[in-house]
């Protein structure tokens, strides 16, 4: 059974996703958007050491592992499938959420190929 904290997180994710899609539609028509299909906060509660995210769509899968440490801050590991030479940029909003969390999206480009750039749905880190 989903309790109030999990429900609030789910509602926040749904709101951020809809805002992100609206922003992409207005500003970046040449990009495809990867959907968030797994977030360990919701889908595997209790795995506090590492937050795992999976984005997918348009033949691309992006796995993101977020390690949080008091002494080094955030460490983010990305794995893209299919693999190959690519450029990854992170974009963040100016707004700060609860506990200093930031709104972030990743942009992936494959230079010199016909592969369209993709951007992830917005997430709070």
Coordinates of C-alpha atoms in Angstrom, one line a residue:
X1 CA 0.0 0.0 0.0
X2 CA 1.3 3.4 -0.9
X3 CA 1.5 5.8 2.0
X4 CA 1.3 9.7 2.0
X5 CA 5.0 10.3 1.5
X6 CA 5.2 7.9 -1.5
X7 CA 2.0 9.4 -3.0
X8 CA 3.4 12.9 -2.6
X9 CA 6.6 11.9 -4.4
X10 CA 4.6 10.3 -7.2
X11 CA 2.5 13.4 -7.6
X12 CA 5.6 15.6 -7.7
X13 CA 7.2 13.4 -10.4
X14 CA 4.0 13.5 -12.5
X15 CA 3.9 17.3 -12.2
X16 CA 7.6 17.7 -13.1
X17 CA 7.1 15.4 -16.1
X18 CA 4.2 17.4 -17.5
X19 CA 6.1 20.7 -17.0
X20 CA 9.1 19.2 -18.7
X21 CA 7.1 18.0 -21.7
X22 CA 5.5 21.4 -22.0
X23 CA 8.9 23.1 -21.9
X24 CA 10.3 20.7 -24.6
X25 CA 7.4 21.3 -26.8
X26 CA 7.9 25.1 -26.7
X27 CA 11.7 25.3 -27.0
X28 CA 13.3 22.1 -28.4
X29 CA 11.4 20.6 -31.2
X30 CA 14.5 18.9 -32.6
X31 CA 14.9 16.6 -29.6
X32 CA 13.2 13.4 -28.5
X33 CA 12.3 12.9 -24.9
X34 CA 13.2 9.8 -22.9
X35 CA 10.6 8.7 -20.3
X36 CA 11.5 7.9 -16.7
X37 CA 10.5 4.3 -16.4
X38 CA 12.3 3.4 -13.1
X39 CA 13.2 5.4 -10.0
X40 CA 14.4 3.4 -7.0
X41 CA 12.8 6.0 -4.7
X42 CA 9.4 4.7 -5.8
X43 CA 10.1 1.3 -7.4
X44 CA 12.6 -0.1 -4.8
X45 CA 12.2 1.8 -1.6
X46 CA 14.9 1.1 1.0
X47 CA 17.9 1.2 -1.3
X48 CA 19.2 4.4 0.3
X49 CA 22.9 4.0 -0.7
X50 CA 22.4 4.6 -4.4
X51 CA 19.4 6.1 -6.3
X52 CA 18.9 4.4 -9.6
X53 CA 17.0 5.8 -12.5
X54 CA 16.2 4.4 -15.9
X55 CA 15.1 6.5 -18.9
X56 CA 14.0 4.9 -22.1
X57 CA 12.5 5.7 -25.5
X58 CA 13.3 6.1 -29.2
X59 CA 15.7 3.0 -29.1
X60 CA 17.8 4.5 -26.3
X61 CA 18.2 3.5 -22.7
X62 CA 19.9 5.6 -20.1
X63 CA 20.7 4.3 -16.7
X64 CA 21.7 6.8 -14.0
X65 CA 23.2 5.9 -10.6
X66 CA 23.4 8.7 -8.0
X67 CA 25.6 8.3 -5.1
X68 CA 25.3 10.8 -2.3
X69 CA 28.2 11.3 0.2
X70 CA 28.4 14.0 2.9
X71 CA 32.1 14.6 2.1
X72 CA 32.1 14.5 -1.7
X73 CA 28.5 15.5 -2.6
X74 CA 26.8 13.8 -5.5
X75 CA 28.5 11.4 -7.9
X76 CA 26.5 10.6 -11.0
X77 CA 27.3 7.6 -13.2
X78 CA 25.6 7.3 -16.6
X79 CA 25.3 4.2 -18.9
X80 CA 23.8 4.5 -22.3
X81 CA 22.6 1.8 -24.6
X82 CA 23.4 1.5 -27.4
X83 CA 26.9 2.6 -26.6
X84 CA 29.1 4.8 -28.7
X85 CA 30.7 8.2 -28.8
X86 CA 28.4 10.7 -27.3
X87 CA 28.2 14.1 -25.6
X88 CA 26.2 14.4 -22.4
X89 CA 25.1 17.7 -20.9
X90 CA 23.2 18.3 -17.8
X91 CA 20.7 21.1 -17.6
X92 CA 19.3 22.4 -14.4
X93 CA 16.6 24.8 -13.3
X94 CA 17.2 27.7 -11.0
X95 CA 14.5 26.6 -8.6
X96 CA 15.7 24.7 -5.5
X97 CA 13.3 22.1 -4.1
X98 CA 13.0 20.6 -0.6
X99 CA 16.4 19.9 1.1
X100 CA 18.3 21.7 -1.6
X101 CA 17.2 19.4 -4.4
X102 CA 17.7 20.7 -7.9
X103 CA 15.6 20.0 -11.1
X104 CA 17.9 18.4 -13.7
X105 CA 17.6 16.9 -17.2
X106 CA 20.3 15.2 -19.3
X107 CA 20.9 15.9 -23.0
X108 CA 22.6 13.2 -25.1
X109 CA 24.0 13.9 -28.6
X110 CA 25.9 11.6 -30.9
X111 CA 28.2 13.9 -33.0
X112 CA 28.7 12.9 -36.6
X113 CA 25.7 10.6 -36.7
X114 CA 22.2 10.8 -37.9
X115 CA 20.9 9.9 -34.4
X116 CA 18.6 12.6 -33.1
X117 CA 19.5 14.2 -29.8
X118 CA 17.5 13.1 -26.8
X119 CA 16.7 14.7 -23.4
X120 CA 15.6 13.0 -20.3
X121 CA 12.4 13.9 -18.5
X122 CA 13.2 16.3 -15.6
X123 CA 14.0 14.9 -12.2
X124 CA 14.8 16.2 -8.8
X125 CA 18.3 15.4 -7.5

